Amino acid sequence: MLFDPRSLHSDLRFQFARSGGAGGQNVNKVATKAELRFSVRESTLLTDEQRATLLDKLANKLTTEGELVLTHQTERTQLANREKVIKKFDRLIAKAFEVPKPRKATKPSAGMIAQRLDQKKRRSEVKASRRRIDD
């Protein structure tokens, strides 16, 4: 199932704050840090199955209220930080809905089995030759 995270953009809430860290005059006056909030539990755009998937896959990134909070603060403008945090959100949601490719069980070839046994035998002989000989 392909899922487009952009369909959830209407449920996003933004807050802006002053960025942390070293800066200059600008960092002390301008609130450029973008904080994105998305409530997985209260979203009207998700089906119950999608909601359960997100709650399961993003469990370690959600608050106790089931809210996803992402921030970005490296850019100098609110708009740039807002765009970056939206991209981060889109990647995270898309990855949560990715279906992993099923693993195909394989057997080692006869040649690989023989090679492994041969290496084990050689290694055993090397170690045996290091042992002390009792009289």
CSV table of C-alpha atoms in Angstrom, one decimal:
chain,number,residue,atom,x,y,z
A,1,MET,CA,0.0,0.0,0.0
A,2,LEU,CA,1.5,3.3,-1.1
A,3,PHE,CA,0.8,6.1,1.3
A,4,ASP,CA,1.3,9.8,0.6
A,5,PRO,CA,2.3,11.7,3.8
A,6,ARG,CA,1.3,15.0,2.2
A,7,SER,CA,-2.3,14.0,2.7
A,8,LEU,CA,-1.7,14.5,6.5
A,9,HIS,CA,-0.4,18.1,6.2
A,10,SER,CA,-3.7,19.6,7.2
A,11,ASP,CA,-3.4,17.9,10.6
A,12,LEU,CA,0.0,19.5,11.3
A,13,ARG,CA,0.4,22.2,14.0
A,14,PHE,CA,3.4,24.4,14.1
A,15,GLN,CA,5.1,26.4,16.9
A,16,PHE,CA,8.1,28.6,16.6
A,17,ALA,CA,10.7,29.3,19.3
A,18,ARG,CA,14.2,30.7,19.6
A,19,SER,CA,16.9,28.4,18.4
A,20,GLY,CA,19.4,27.1,20.9
A,21,GLY,CA,23.2,27.1,20.7
A,22,ALA,CA,25.7,29.7,19.7
A,23,GLY,CA,24.5,32.3,17.3
A,24,GLY,CA,24.8,36.0,17.2
A,25,GLN,CA,22.5,38.9,17.5
A,26,ASN,CA,19.9,37.3,15.3
A,27,VAL,CA,19.5,34.1,17.3
A,28,ASN,CA,18.6,36.1,20.4
A,29,LYS,CA,15.8,38.1,18.8
A,30,VAL,CA,14.2,35.8,16.2
A,31,ALA,CA,12.1,32.7,16.8
A,32,THR,CA,13.2,30.5,13.9
A,33,LYS,CA,13.2,27.0,15.5
A,34,ALA,CA,10.2,25.1,13.9
A,35,GLU,CA,8.4,22.5,16.0
A,36,LEU,CA,5.9,20.3,14.2
A,37,ARG,CA,3.2,18.5,16.1
A,38,PHE,CA,1.0,15.7,14.7
A,39,SER,CA,-1.5,13.8,16.9
A,40,VAL,CA,-1.6,10.2,15.6
A,41,ARG,CA,-4.6,9.3,17.9
A,42,GLU,CA,-6.7,12.4,17.0
A,43,SER,CA,-6.0,12.5,13.2
A,44,THR,CA,-9.2,12.3,11.2
A,45,LEU,CA,-7.4,11.5,8.0
A,46,LEU,CA,-6.0,8.1,9.2
A,47,THR,CA,-7.9,4.9,9.1
A,48,ASP,CA,-7.8,2.7,12.2
A,49,GLU,CA,-5.4,0.4,10.5
A,50,GLN,CA,-3.0,3.2,9.6
A,51,ARG,CA,-3.3,4.7,13.1
A,52,ALA,CA,-2.4,1.3,14.6
A,53,THR,CA,0.6,1.0,12.2
A,54,LEU,CA,1.9,4.5,13.2
A,55,LEU,CA,1.4,3.9,16.9
A,56,ASP,CA,3.3,0.7,16.6
A,57,LYS,CA,6.2,1.8,14.3
A,58,LEU,CA,6.7,5.3,15.9
A,59,ALA,CA,6.1,4.2,19.5
A,60,ASN,CA,9.5,5.5,20.7
A,61,LYS,CA,9.0,8.9,19.0
A,62,LEU,CA,5.5,9.6,20.4
A,63,THR,CA,4.5,11.4,23.5
A,64,THR,CA,2.3,9.7,26.1
A,65,GLU,CA,-0.7,11.4,24.4
A,66,GLY,CA,0.2,9.8,21.0
A,67,GLU,CA,1.6,13.0,19.6
A,68,LEU,CA,4.6,13.1,17.2
A,69,VAL,CA,6.9,16.1,17.9
A,70,LEU,CA,9.6,17.0,15.4
A,71,THR,CA,11.9,20.1,15.4
A,72,HIS,CA,14.3,21.7,13.1
A,73,GLN,CA,16.5,24.7,13.8
A,74,THR,CA,19.5,24.9,11.6
A,75,GLU,CA,18.2,27.4,9.1
A,76,ARG,CA,18.0,31.1,9.6
A,77,THR,CA,14.3,31.6,8.7
A,78,GLN,CA,11.1,30.2,10.0
A,79,LEU,CA,10.0,29.2,6.5
A,80,ALA,CA,13.2,27.3,5.7
A,81,ASN,CA,13.0,25.4,9.1
A,82,ARG,CA,9.3,24.7,8.5
A,83,GLU,CA,10.0,23.2,5.1
A,84,LYS,CA,12.8,21.1,6.5
A,85,VAL,CA,10.7,19.7,9.4
A,86,ILE,CA,7.9,18.9,7.0
A,87,LYS,CA,10.3,16.9,4.8
A,88,LYS,CA,11.5,15.1,7.9
A,89,PHE,CA,7.9,14.3,8.8
A,90,ASP,CA,7.1,13.1,5.3
A,91,ARG,CA,10.2,10.8,5.3
A,92,LEU,CA,9.3,9.4,8.7
A,93,ILE,CA,5.7,8.7,7.8
A,94,ALA,CA,6.6,7.1,4.5
A,95,LYS,CA,9.2,4.9,6.1
A,96,ALA,CA,6.6,3.8,8.7
A,97,PHE,CA,4.3,2.6,6.0
A,98,GLU,CA,7.0,0.9,3.9
A,99,VAL,CA,6.4,-2.9,3.6
A,100,PRO,CA,9.6,-4.8,4.0
A,101,LYS,CA,10.6,-7.1,1.2
A,102,PRO,CA,10.0,-10.7,2.3
A,103,ARG,CA,13.2,-12.7,2.9
A,104,LYS,CA,13.8,-15.6,0.7
A,105,ALA,CA,15.2,-18.6,2.6
A,106,THR,CA,18.4,-19.9,1.0
A,107,LYS,CA,20.6,-22.9,1.6
A,108,PRO,CA,24.4,-22.8,1.5
A,109,SER,CA,25.8,-24.6,-1.6
A,110,ALA,CA,27.5,-28.0,-1.2
A,111,GLY,CA,30.8,-26.3,-2.2
A,112,MET,CA,30.4,-23.7,0.6
A,113,ILE,CA,29.6,-26.4,3.2
A,114,ALA,CA,32.7,-28.4,2.1
A,115,GLN,CA,34.9,-25.2,2.3
A,116,ARG,CA,33.6,-24.4,5.8
A,117,LEU,CA,34.3,-27.9,7.0
A,118,ASP,CA,37.8,-27.8,5.4
A,119,GLN,CA,38.6,-24.5,7.2
A,120,LYS,CA,37.4,-25.9,10.5
A,121,LYS,CA,39.6,-29.0,10.1
A,122,ARG,CA,42.7,-26.8,9.2
A,123,ARG,CA,42.0,-24.5,12.2
A,124,SER,CA,41.6,-27.6,14.5
A,125,GLU,CA,45.0,-29.0,13.3
A,126,VAL,CA,46.7,-25.6,13.9
A,127,LYS,CA,45.4,-25.5,17.5
A,128,ALA,CA,46.2,-29.2,18.1
A,129,SER,CA,49.8,-28.6,17.0
A,130,ARG,CA,50.1,-25.9,19.7
A,131,ARG,CA,49.2,-28.2,22.6
A,132,ARG,CA,51.8,-29.6,24.9
A,133,ILE,CA,52.7,-33.3,24.3
A,134,ASP,CA,52.4,-35.4,27.5
A,135,ASP,CA,55.0,-38.1,28.0
